[in-house]
Every structure is written in structure tokens, then in C-alpha cells.
Amino acid sequence: MKQFILFLSLVWCCLSLAAQSDVTLTFSCQTEDGNYIQPDSIVIQNVDREWSDRIFYPDTVYQLIVGTDVHENEKIDGIAVSPNPFRGETNVHFALEGGENVLVEVVDFSGHPLATATAAPNEPGIYSFRVALSKNGVYLLSVKQAGKTTTTKLVNVGKGGGDALKLQNFTAEFGKAEASSDKAISPYPFQLGDEMIFNGYASGEVSKATVYHPFENDSITLVFGCPYLGDGLPCQNTPTVTDYDGNIYTTVKVGCQCWLKENLRTTHYADGTEISLGGDVASTTEPQYWSQPGCHLELQDRGYLYNWVAVVKDLPIFDEEDTLDTPPGTPVQGICPNGWHVPSIADGDRMFDYLDTHTEYLCNGWLGQNGKALASQTGWPYSYYTCTVGHDTLANNTTGFSLFSAGYCVGSTYDNAGAFLWTSDYPGIYVLGVHERAYALRLSSAQASMYSFVAGAWTAMAVRCLRDEDIQW
């Protein structure tokens, strides 16, 4: 009886293995703020069997063949680029038919040719070229033979020694090229439950590594952190915002944050409560705003200047012995429209950290030197020192943040010393139960970076609001 049961168990195992179907994975890519993006390529790595493979857009479906006796596929579909994205130089492989001359060409997105090469293949096989590009950017590589053209995208995130294409080698043992398919079939061994790691690549950015153990067909979303795809453009789904007074503001995307592109110029809160026009004497208890045309900027560029109590609105006055009324990180709507909040120091740091990860936003690639990327190209006093906001102002505003030098005031005393933005944070310093100090962000013409500092709550400064849905980090 035991032998019969063992026999049935073996038969069941064999039938189970025979019934195992291959696994098809479908990939999509999106940013942390939920916007879908088009990948350039997706890397599939099998940790248990020590192999990796890469598929290129428009292929977003990958089929894993269950079994341990799978051999490498001897067909190459379309053009393979490795690595891609790359830093200055990369290798390109493609299959050609014999007997017909071939033209290989790299062009920029305007169609301007950067490098060309020709080959006269005597027999079918795989031809490998070395590509070098001198500038960062996205390019197109095309292979033309016998009236057929195959094209792929190249993403260069570094600098090569020049723009060049050079034949490296030829391998005759592969079959001839076929058009790219909608499904990439893995040429490597795979067993159900293998540990897999997936990464997407898009315009030089890499997604967060996704660890997976496939047992059945599935759809997998690869998530990117804060790619600069779309930086400087209006925020998706919120290109403009209207305040209570009817002022319309444009928005701007910087990383995964959505900011107002302009300083506030409202005289009412979102609930309709009026804010008083300030006079010669500033207050720490009465919400006030000031208009300072002396800074030679139009109102749309400079906005109004507000004391801190006007900015945060409803933060209560309390005794010195009380604890902080608002837990750190809690968003404060204050003077901002519904769905928006006054940025915290953490919000500002998140933007600065993002800028540090993209050398395109840093002067000479130096960490922390982010001021020029945020400042507008006009309205800043001249500065002699390289990398400061006031030096070579045409190099400013690569993020599209468009920060003007609106200055600050205390009552009727005005100083055009740079850009000052209130935050919702405060250091817990009180006099007679009133907040006497609060944190702000500062950028001046002679500075290379924006930084936080503590200011008197009676000081009037500008306000930029941040969209609420971007507070989860």
C-alpha cells in the first residue's frame, strides 16, 4: 500500500511539473506621484540562476520559460543597446542580412545627423558597433538595409570623446534579424518562485528595484523616485490655481513636488476672511500684508509680502509652558488656497535634496549650489562671483521655479536684499504667549544656494504654496 501511495505521489509530481505553464510578466512604469512614464528599457535579473536580460521599449511584456534545460535563443530581434542609458559610450548590436550594404546613423531629435557608418556584410550575422556621443541627451539610432529601417532610442547621460560610430566585430552564428515583437521571450532558465529583480530605465533615471517571485502571470509596476521628466512644466491635473480674490497662478513641477510658480497676491483667506493692509507698524498678532512697488517688479512677479501670523492664520497663541500646538510635519493651509499648504522646512529640504541628485541643476555640479536653478533670469542685482544668482543670470531658472528678488519689509521699511519665503515652522520662542520667531527660506543675489534661517514674525515676506498631495514624503 505504501509503495502504491508513493507511486501516486510521484505521478502527481510529474503531472504537476508537466502542467506548469510559462509565466508572462507585463510591465508599466510610473513616478511616485502616480504619473505613468514611458521606459527606455527594463532589466530583468534572476538572482537564483545568476542571469540578467534587458528588453527595450515598445516591448513591455516578458515571457519566462519554465524549465532548467532552456538554451540561449539564437535570434536577436531588432537592435540591442548595452548599456542604455549610458555615459558617453555604448555598444549597439543588430542582425543583418548578407549581400546588401547597410547604413547606420545617429541623429538628434531635430533630425540632425551626428555620426554615420557603413558596412558591406557578406553573410547574415550580428554586427556590433561602438557609439560615442559628446553631449547629454536623447538620440535616435537607425539601421537601414535593403529598403528596411530599424530605429531605437539612445539615452546619453555622460560625455564621450566625440560623436562617432565604429564597427567592433561580427558574429556569423546567429540567424537574421526580425522585427521587434510585442513580447520578449527569455532565453534563460527559470523555475517558478525564482527570486527576480526588475528595474526600469527612463531618460537616465532608474526605478526603485522591485524584488519578485513569479508563480503566475502578473502585471508589475516599476516606480521611479522623482525624475526630472517634466520639470519646469505645469503640474499634471493642476496647471493653474485660482485664489479667493480671483487671481490665477500657474504651477510648476520640480521633482515630485507641485509648487505655485508665482508668489501669492491674495488679500483674503480661502474662507473669505479679509487680511488687513499693513501700515508703518508691523504686528505679530494681527494678520497683515504689504505691497512694495519700490522693488521695481510687477505685482504678478513680486506678490504681496505678509507677516508670519497672516501666513499660518490659525496657529493658536499659547503660554510658554504649553507644548508645540502643531506636530512636526503637519501641513498648514494658512493663507494658501484649498488643497495647498504653506511649505515646511522639510518640504524645502526635499526640494534641495532632489536638486542635489541632478547635476544639471547645480552650478559646476557642486552639491548645494542650487540657487541659480530656482532664481528667475531677471530682476536680480549683479554679482561678480561665479555661481551666484546675480552672475550670468541667463543661466538661471533651469527648474522653471522662477523666484524673483521681491525683498522683505518691516512696516514701511523695505529692503530689496533678495528672495524670502515664509515656512510654517517655528522654533518655539514666545513672548507673552506670542510666536516671536519663525523659519523662512532665503536666496540673495550674491548667494549660490537657498537656505533656511530664523526671522522675526513681524517681518513681511513672500509666500509660495505647495500642493497637499505631495506631502507623503
Coordinates of C-alpha atoms in Angstrom, one line a residue:
M1 CA 0.0 0.0 0.0
K2 CA 2.8 2.4 0.9
Q3 CA 4.5 1.7 -2.4
F4 CA 1.2 2.4 -4.3
I5 CA 0.9 5.7 -2.4
L6 CA 4.5 6.6 -3.2
F7 CA 3.8 5.7 -6.8
L8 CA 0.8 8.0 -6.9
S9 CA 2.8 10.8 -5.3
L10 CA 5.5 10.5 -8.0
V11 CA 2.8 10.5 -10.7
W12 CA 1.2 13.6 -9.2
C13 CA 4.5 15.5 -9.0
C14 CA 5.3 14.6 -12.6
L15 CA 1.8 15.7 -13.7
S16 CA 2.2 19.0 -11.8
L17 CA 5.5 19.7 -13.4
A18 CA 4.1 18.9 -16.8
A19 CA 1.2 21.2 -16.1
Q20 CA 3.4 24.1 -15.2
S21 CA 2.7 26.9 -17.7
D22 CA 5.2 29.6 -18.7
V23 CA 4.9 33.0 -16.9
T24 CA 4.2 36.2 -18.7
L25 CA 5.1 39.5 -17.0
T26 CA 3.6 42.8 -18.1
F27 CA 5.5 45.9 -17.0
S28 CA 4.4 49.6 -16.6
C29 CA 6.4 52.5 -15.2
Q30 CA 5.2 55.5 -13.1
T31 CA 6.6 58.1 -10.8
E32 CA 5.8 58.2 -7.1
D33 CA 3.2 60.9 -7.7
G34 CA 1.2 58.5 -9.9
N35 CA 2.2 59.7 -13.4
Y36 CA 2.8 57.0 -15.9
I37 CA 6.0 57.4 -18.0
Q38 CA 7.5 55.6 -21.0
P39 CA 10.6 53.5 -20.2
D40 CA 13.5 53.2 -22.5
S41 CA 14.4 49.7 -21.2
I42 CA 13.6 47.3 -18.4
V43 CA 16.3 45.0 -16.9
I44 CA 15.2 41.6 -15.6
Q45 CA 17.6 39.8 -13.3
N46 CA 17.2 36.2 -11.9
V47 CA 19.1 36.1 -8.6
D48 CA 18.8 32.3 -8.1
R49 CA 20.1 31.4 -11.6
E50 CA 22.6 34.3 -12.0
W51 CA 21.5 35.8 -15.2
S52 CA 20.1 39.2 -16.4
D53 CA 18.3 40.3 -19.5
R54 CA 17.1 43.7 -20.9
I55 CA 14.1 44.5 -23.0
F56 CA 13.6 47.7 -25.0
Y57 CA 10.5 49.8 -25.5
P58 CA 8.0 49.3 -27.0
D59 CA 8.5 45.7 -25.6
T60 CA 6.9 45.8 -22.1
V61 CA 5.9 42.1 -21.9
Y62 CA 8.4 39.4 -20.9
Q63 CA 7.8 35.7 -21.0
L64 CA 9.7 33.3 -18.7
I65 CA 10.0 29.7 -19.9
V66 CA 9.7 27.2 -17.0
G67 CA 12.4 24.6 -17.1
T68 CA 16.2 24.1 -16.5
D69 CA 17.2 23.0 -19.9
V70 CA 16.5 26.2 -21.8
H71 CA 19.3 27.3 -24.1
E72 CA 20.1 30.7 -25.3
N73 CA 17.9 31.9 -28.1
E74 CA 20.0 32.3 -31.3
K75 CA 17.7 35.0 -32.7
I76 CA 18.1 38.7 -32.0
D77 CA 15.0 40.9 -32.5
G78 CA 15.7 44.5 -33.7
I79 CA 18.5 46.5 -32.2
A80 CA 20.1 45.8 -28.8
V81 CA 21.9 48.6 -26.9
S82 CA 24.0 47.8 -23.9
P83 CA 24.1 49.8 -21.7
N84 CA 21.3 52.2 -22.3
P85 CA 21.1 54.8 -20.7
F86 CA 24.9 55.2 -20.9
R87 CA 27.7 57.6 -20.1
G88 CA 29.3 58.8 -23.3
E89 CA 29.8 55.4 -25.0
T90 CA 27.8 52.3 -25.5
N91 CA 27.6 49.1 -27.7
V92 CA 25.0 48.5 -30.3
H93 CA 24.2 45.1 -31.8
F94 CA 21.9 44.1 -34.6
A95 CA 21.4 41.3 -37.1
L96 CA 21.9 41.9 -40.8
E97 CA 21.2 40.0 -44.0
G98 CA 24.1 39.4 -46.3
G99 CA 24.8 40.9 -49.7
E100 CA 23.3 44.3 -49.1
N101 CA 25.1 47.4 -47.9
V102 CA 23.9 48.9 -44.6
L103 CA 23.9 52.5 -43.3
V104 CA 24.0 53.1 -39.6
E105 CA 23.2 56.7 -38.4
V106 CA 22.8 58.6 -35.2
V107 CA 20.6 61.7 -35.2
D108 CA 19.3 64.1 -32.6
F109 CA 15.6 64.7 -32.1
S110 CA 15.6 67.5 -34.7
G111 CA 16.9 65.1 -37.3
H112 CA 20.4 66.5 -37.5
P113 CA 23.0 63.7 -38.2
L114 CA 25.8 63.3 -35.6
A115 CA 27.6 60.2 -36.8
T116 CA 27.3 57.7 -39.6
A117 CA 28.9 54.4 -40.6
T118 CA 28.5 51.9 -43.4
A119 CA 29.1 48.2 -43.7
A120 CA 29.0 45.6 -46.5
P121 CA 28.1 42.3 -44.9
N122 CA 29.0 39.3 -47.0
E123 CA 26.8 36.9 -44.9
P124 CA 24.0 37.1 -42.3
G125 CA 25.1 37.7 -38.8
I126 CA 25.3 40.0 -35.8
Y127 CA 27.2 43.3 -36.2
S128 CA 28.4 45.3 -33.2
F129 CA 29.2 49.0 -33.3
R130 CA 30.7 51.3 -30.7
V131 CA 28.7 54.6 -30.3
A132 CA 30.3 57.7 -28.7
L133 CA 28.3 60.9 -28.1
S134 CA 29.8 64.1 -26.7
K135 CA 26.7 65.6 -25.1
N136 CA 23.9 64.5 -22.8
G137 CA 20.5 63.9 -24.4
V138 CA 18.2 61.6 -26.2
Y139 CA 19.1 60.4 -29.7
L140 CA 17.8 58.1 -32.4
L141 CA 19.9 55.3 -34.0
S142 CA 18.7 53.8 -37.3
V143 CA 19.9 50.9 -39.3
K144 CA 19.0 50.8 -43.0
Q145 CA 19.4 47.8 -45.3
A146 CA 17.6 46.7 -48.5
G147 CA 14.8 49.2 -48.1
K148 CA 14.2 48.3 -44.4
T149 CA 14.8 50.6 -41.5
T150 CA 15.0 49.7 -37.8
T151 CA 15.2 52.5 -35.2
T152 CA 15.9 52.7 -31.4
K153 CA 16.4 55.4 -28.8
L154 CA 19.7 56.2 -27.2
V155 CA 19.9 58.0 -23.9
N156 CA 23.3 59.5 -23.1
V157 CA 23.8 60.8 -19.5
G158 CA 27.5 61.4 -19.8
K159 CA 30.1 62.8 -22.2
G160 CA 32.1 60.8 -24.7
G161 CA 35.2 61.8 -26.6
G162 CA 33.2 62.9 -29.6
D163 CA 30.3 61.9 -31.9
A164 CA 31.4 58.6 -33.6
L165 CA 30.2 55.2 -34.8
K166 CA 32.8 52.4 -35.2
L167 CA 32.4 48.7 -36.3
Q168 CA 33.7 46.5 -33.5
N169 CA 33.1 42.9 -34.5
F170 CA 30.9 40.4 -36.5
T171 CA 29.4 37.1 -35.4
A172 CA 28.1 34.8 -38.1
E173 CA 26.4 32.1 -36.0
F174 CA 23.2 34.0 -35.3
G175 CA 20.1 34.0 -37.6
K176 CA 19.0 37.0 -39.4
A177 CA 17.1 40.0 -37.9
E178 CA 13.4 40.1 -37.3
A179 CA 11.2 43.0 -36.5
S180 CA 10.8 43.8 -32.8
S181 CA 7.9 41.7 -31.3
D182 CA 5.3 42.7 -28.7
K183 CA 6.6 40.0 -26.4
A184 CA 10.2 39.4 -25.4
I185 CA 10.8 35.6 -24.7
S186 CA 13.5 34.9 -22.2
P187 CA 16.4 32.7 -23.5
Y188 CA 17.5 31.8 -20.0
P189 CA 16.5 29.1 -17.5
F190 CA 13.7 29.8 -15.0
Q191 CA 11.8 27.9 -12.3
L192 CA 8.6 29.1 -10.5
G193 CA 9.4 31.1 -7.4
D194 CA 12.9 32.2 -8.5
E195 CA 13.9 35.5 -6.9
M196 CA 13.7 38.2 -9.6
I197 CA 14.8 41.8 -9.5
F198 CA 13.3 44.3 -12.0
N199 CA 14.5 47.8 -12.8
G200 CA 13.1 50.3 -15.3
Y201 CA 15.2 53.0 -17.1
A202 CA 13.8 56.3 -18.5
S203 CA 15.9 59.2 -19.7
G204 CA 18.8 58.4 -17.4
E205 CA 16.7 57.6 -14.4
V206 CA 16.4 54.2 -12.8
S207 CA 13.4 52.9 -10.9
K208 CA 13.4 51.5 -7.4
A209 CA 14.4 47.8 -7.5
T210 CA 11.4 45.6 -7.4
V211 CA 12.0 42.1 -5.9
Y212 CA 9.6 39.5 -7.1
H213 CA 9.0 35.7 -7.0
P214 CA 6.9 34.8 -10.1
F215 CA 4.5 31.9 -9.9
E216 CA 1.9 33.1 -12.4
N217 CA 1.2 35.7 -15.0
D218 CA 1.2 39.2 -13.4
S219 CA 1.4 42.9 -14.1
I220 CA 4.2 44.7 -12.4
T221 CA 4.5 48.5 -11.9
L222 CA 8.1 49.9 -11.6
V223 CA 8.2 53.1 -9.5
F224 CA 10.6 55.9 -10.2
G225 CA 11.5 58.3 -7.4
C226 CA 11.5 61.9 -8.6
P227 CA 12.7 62.0 -12.2
Y228 CA 13.2 65.4 -13.7
L229 CA 11.0 64.3 -16.6
G230 CA 8.6 67.3 -16.9
D231 CA 10.4 69.6 -14.5
G232 CA 9.6 73.3 -15.3
L233 CA 6.2 72.3 -16.8
P234 CA 2.8 73.0 -15.2
C235 CA 1.7 70.2 -12.8
Q236 CA -0.3 67.4 -14.2
N237 CA -4.1 67.8 -13.5
T238 CA -3.4 71.2 -11.8
P239 CA -1.9 73.6 -14.4
T240 CA -3.4 76.6 -12.7
V241 CA -4.9 77.6 -9.3
T242 CA -7.3 80.4 -8.5
D243 CA -7.4 82.1 -5.1
Y244 CA -10.4 83.7 -3.3
D245 CA -9.7 87.1 -5.0
G246 CA -9.8 85.5 -8.5
N247 CA -6.0 85.7 -9.0
I248 CA -4.9 82.9 -11.3
Y249 CA -1.5 81.3 -10.6
T250 CA 0.4 78.9 -12.9
T251 CA 2.0 75.8 -11.3
V252 CA 5.4 74.2 -11.8
K253 CA 6.7 70.7 -11.3
V254 CA 10.0 70.2 -9.5
G255 CA 10.7 66.6 -8.9
C256 CA 7.6 65.0 -7.3
Q257 CA 6.5 68.3 -5.8
C258 CA 3.9 70.7 -7.3
W259 CA 4.6 74.4 -6.4
L260 CA 2.9 77.7 -7.3
K261 CA 5.2 79.3 -9.9
E262 CA 4.3 82.7 -8.6
N263 CA 4.2 84.4 -5.2
L264 CA 0.8 84.8 -3.5
R265 CA -1.1 88.1 -4.1
T266 CA -4.3 87.4 -2.2
T267 CA -5.9 89.7 0.3
H268 CA -8.3 87.0 1.7
Y269 CA -8.1 83.6 3.1
A270 CA -9.7 80.7 1.3
D271 CA -12.8 81.0 3.5
G272 CA -13.2 84.7 2.6
T273 CA -11.8 86.2 5.7
E274 CA -10.1 89.5 4.8
I275 CA -6.4 90.2 5.6
S276 CA -5.6 93.8 6.7
L277 CA -3.3 96.1 4.7
G278 CA -0.3 96.8 6.9
G279 CA 0.9 100.3 7.8
D280 CA 4.1 101.7 9.3
V281 CA 4.0 99.5 12.4
A282 CA 4.2 95.7 11.9
S283 CA 2.3 93.3 14.1
T284 CA 3.0 89.8 15.4
T285 CA -0.7 89.2 16.3
E286 CA -2.8 90.8 13.5
P287 CA -2.6 89.2 10.0
Q288 CA -1.3 91.9 7.6
Y289 CA 0.0 92.2 4.1
W290 CA 2.1 94.9 2.4
S291 CA 2.5 96.0 -1.2
Q292 CA 6.1 97.2 -2.1
P293 CA 6.2 98.6 -5.7
G294 CA 9.6 100.1 -4.8
C295 CA 11.2 96.8 -5.8
H296 CA 10.6 97.6 -9.5
L297 CA 8.7 94.3 -10.1
E298 CA 5.2 93.9 -11.3
L299 CA 2.7 92.6 -8.7
Q300 CA 2.4 89.2 -10.5
D301 CA 6.2 88.8 -10.1
R302 CA 6.7 90.1 -6.6
G303 CA 3.3 89.2 -5.0
Y304 CA 2.4 90.7 -1.6
L305 CA 4.5 90.5 1.5
Y306 CA 2.9 89.0 4.6
N307 CA 3.8 88.9 8.3
W308 CA 4.0 85.3 9.6
V309 CA 0.7 85.3 11.6
A310 CA -1.0 86.1 8.3
V311 CA 0.7 83.2 6.6
V312 CA -0.2 80.5 9.1
K313 CA -3.6 82.0 10.1
D314 CA -4.9 79.7 12.7
L315 CA -1.9 78.6 14.8
P316 CA -3.1 79.4 18.3
I317 CA -1.4 81.7 20.8
F318 CA -0.5 79.8 23.9
D319 CA 1.5 80.0 27.2
E320 CA 5.2 79.4 27.2
E321 CA 4.8 76.2 29.2
D322 CA 2.5 74.6 26.7
T323 CA 3.8 72.1 24.2
L324 CA 4.0 72.7 20.4
D325 CA 0.5 73.0 19.1
T326 CA 1.2 71.5 15.7
P327 CA 3.1 68.3 15.4
P328 CA 6.2 68.5 13.1
G329 CA 5.3 67.6 9.5
T330 CA 1.6 68.5 9.8
P331 CA 0.6 70.6 6.8
V332 CA -0.6 74.1 7.5
Q333 CA -3.0 75.5 4.9
G334 CA -2.9 79.0 6.4
I335 CA -3.1 81.6 3.6
C336 CA -2.9 79.1 0.8
P337 CA -5.9 78.1 -1.4
N338 CA -7.8 74.9 -0.6
G339 CA -5.8 71.8 -1.4
W340 CA -2.5 73.7 -0.9
H341 CA -0.3 74.4 2.2
V342 CA 2.5 76.6 3.4
P343 CA 5.8 74.7 2.8
S344 CA 7.6 73.4 5.8
I345 CA 11.4 73.2 6.3
A346 CA 11.1 69.5 5.4
D347 CA 9.4 70.4 2.1
G348 CA 12.2 72.8 1.3
D349 CA 14.9 70.3 2.2
R350 CA 13.1 67.7 0.0
M351 CA 13.4 70.0 -3.0
F352 CA 17.0 70.9 -2.2
D353 CA 17.9 67.1 -1.9
Y354 CA 16.2 66.5 -5.2
L355 CA 18.3 69.3 -6.9
D356 CA 21.5 67.8 -5.5
T357 CA 20.7 64.5 -7.3
H358 CA 20.7 66.2 -10.7
T359 CA 23.9 67.9 -11.6
E360 CA 22.0 69.8 -14.3
Y361 CA 20.6 72.0 -11.5
L362 CA 23.9 72.6 -9.7
C363 CA 26.4 75.2 -10.7
N364 CA 29.5 73.3 -11.9
G365 CA 28.0 70.2 -10.3
W366 CA 28.7 71.3 -6.8
L367 CA 26.3 70.0 -4.1
G368 CA 24.1 72.6 -2.5
Q369 CA 24.7 75.2 -5.2
N370 CA 21.1 75.2 -6.3
G371 CA 20.2 78.9 -6.2
K372 CA 20.6 79.6 -9.9
A373 CA 18.3 76.7 -10.8
L374 CA 15.5 78.4 -8.7
A375 CA 16.0 82.1 -9.4
S376 CA 14.4 84.0 -12.3
Q377 CA 16.5 85.3 -15.1
T378 CA 15.6 89.0 -14.5
G379 CA 15.3 91.4 -11.5
W380 CA 18.5 90.3 -9.7
P381 CA 21.3 92.8 -8.8
Y382 CA 24.6 91.9 -10.5
S383 CA 27.1 89.8 -8.6
Y384 CA 30.8 89.4 -9.6
Y385 CA 31.2 85.9 -8.1
T386 CA 30.7 82.8 -10.3
C387 CA 27.8 80.5 -9.4
T388 CA 25.9 83.2 -7.5
V389 CA 22.4 84.1 -8.6
G390 CA 23.3 87.6 -9.8
H391 CA 26.1 86.3 -12.0
D392 CA 25.2 85.4 -15.6
T393 CA 21.5 85.5 -14.9
L394 CA 20.7 83.9 -18.3
A395 CA 21.9 80.7 -16.8
N396 CA 19.3 80.9 -14.0
N397 CA 15.9 79.1 -13.7
T398 CA 16.6 75.7 -15.2
T399 CA 13.9 74.3 -12.9
G400 CA 11.3 76.8 -14.0
F401 CA 10.7 77.8 -10.3
S402 CA 11.0 81.5 -11.4
L403 CA 11.9 83.0 -8.0
F404 CA 12.1 86.9 -8.1
S405 CA 14.0 89.1 -5.7
A406 CA 10.9 90.5 -4.0
G407 CA 12.7 91.5 -0.8
Y408 CA 11.1 92.0 2.6
C409 CA 9.7 94.7 4.8
V410 CA 9.1 95.7 8.4
G411 CA 6.2 98.0 8.4
S412 CA 7.1 100.8 5.9
T413 CA 10.8 99.9 5.8
Y414 CA 11.6 97.9 2.7
D415 CA 14.8 96.0 1.7
N416 CA 15.3 94.5 -1.7
A417 CA 18.0 92.1 -0.4
G418 CA 16.8 89.0 -2.3
A419 CA 14.0 86.5 -2.2
F420 CA 12.5 85.5 1.1
L421 CA 9.8 82.8 1.5
W422 CA 7.9 82.0 4.8
T423 CA 7.6 78.4 6.0
S424 CA 5.1 77.1 8.5
D425 CA 7.8 76.1 11.0
Y426 CA 8.8 77.9 14.2
P427 CA 11.5 77.4 16.8
G428 CA 9.1 77.6 19.9
I429 CA 10.2 81.1 21.0
Y430 CA 7.4 83.1 22.6
V431 CA 6.9 86.4 24.3
L432 CA 3.7 86.8 26.2
G433 CA 2.3 83.7 24.5
V434 CA 3.0 85.0 21.0
H435 CA 5.2 83.4 18.4
E436 CA 8.1 85.8 18.1
R437 CA 10.2 83.9 15.6
A438 CA 9.6 81.6 12.6
Y439 CA 11.6 79.9 9.9
A440 CA 12.0 81.3 6.3
L441 CA 13.9 80.5 3.2
R442 CA 16.4 83.0 1.8
L443 CA 18.2 83.5 -1.5
S444 CA 20.2 86.6 -2.3
S445 CA 21.9 87.9 -5.4
A446 CA 25.4 87.1 -4.0
Q447 CA 24.5 83.6 -2.9
A448 CA 24.8 80.3 -4.7
S449 CA 22.2 78.4 -2.6
M450 CA 18.9 78.8 -0.8
Y451 CA 18.9 78.2 2.9
S452 CA 16.7 78.4 6.0
F453 CA 17.0 80.9 8.8
V454 CA 15.0 82.3 11.8
A455 CA 13.3 85.6 11.3
G456 CA 11.1 87.9 13.4
A457 CA 7.5 87.0 13.0
W458 CA 6.7 90.7 12.3
T459 CA 8.8 90.7 9.2
A460 CA 6.8 90.7 5.9
M461 CA 7.9 88.2 3.3
A462 CA 6.5 86.4 0.2
V463 CA 4.7 83.1 0.1
R464 CA 4.9 80.1 -2.3
C465 CA 2.3 77.3 -1.7
L466 CA 2.8 73.6 -2.2
R467 CA 0.1 71.1 -3.3
D468 CA -1.2 68.9 -0.5
E469 CA -1.0 65.6 -2.3
D470 CA 2.8 65.9 -2.3
I471 CA 3.3 65.8 1.5
Q472 CA 3.6 62.0 1.9
W473 CA 7.4 62.0 1.9

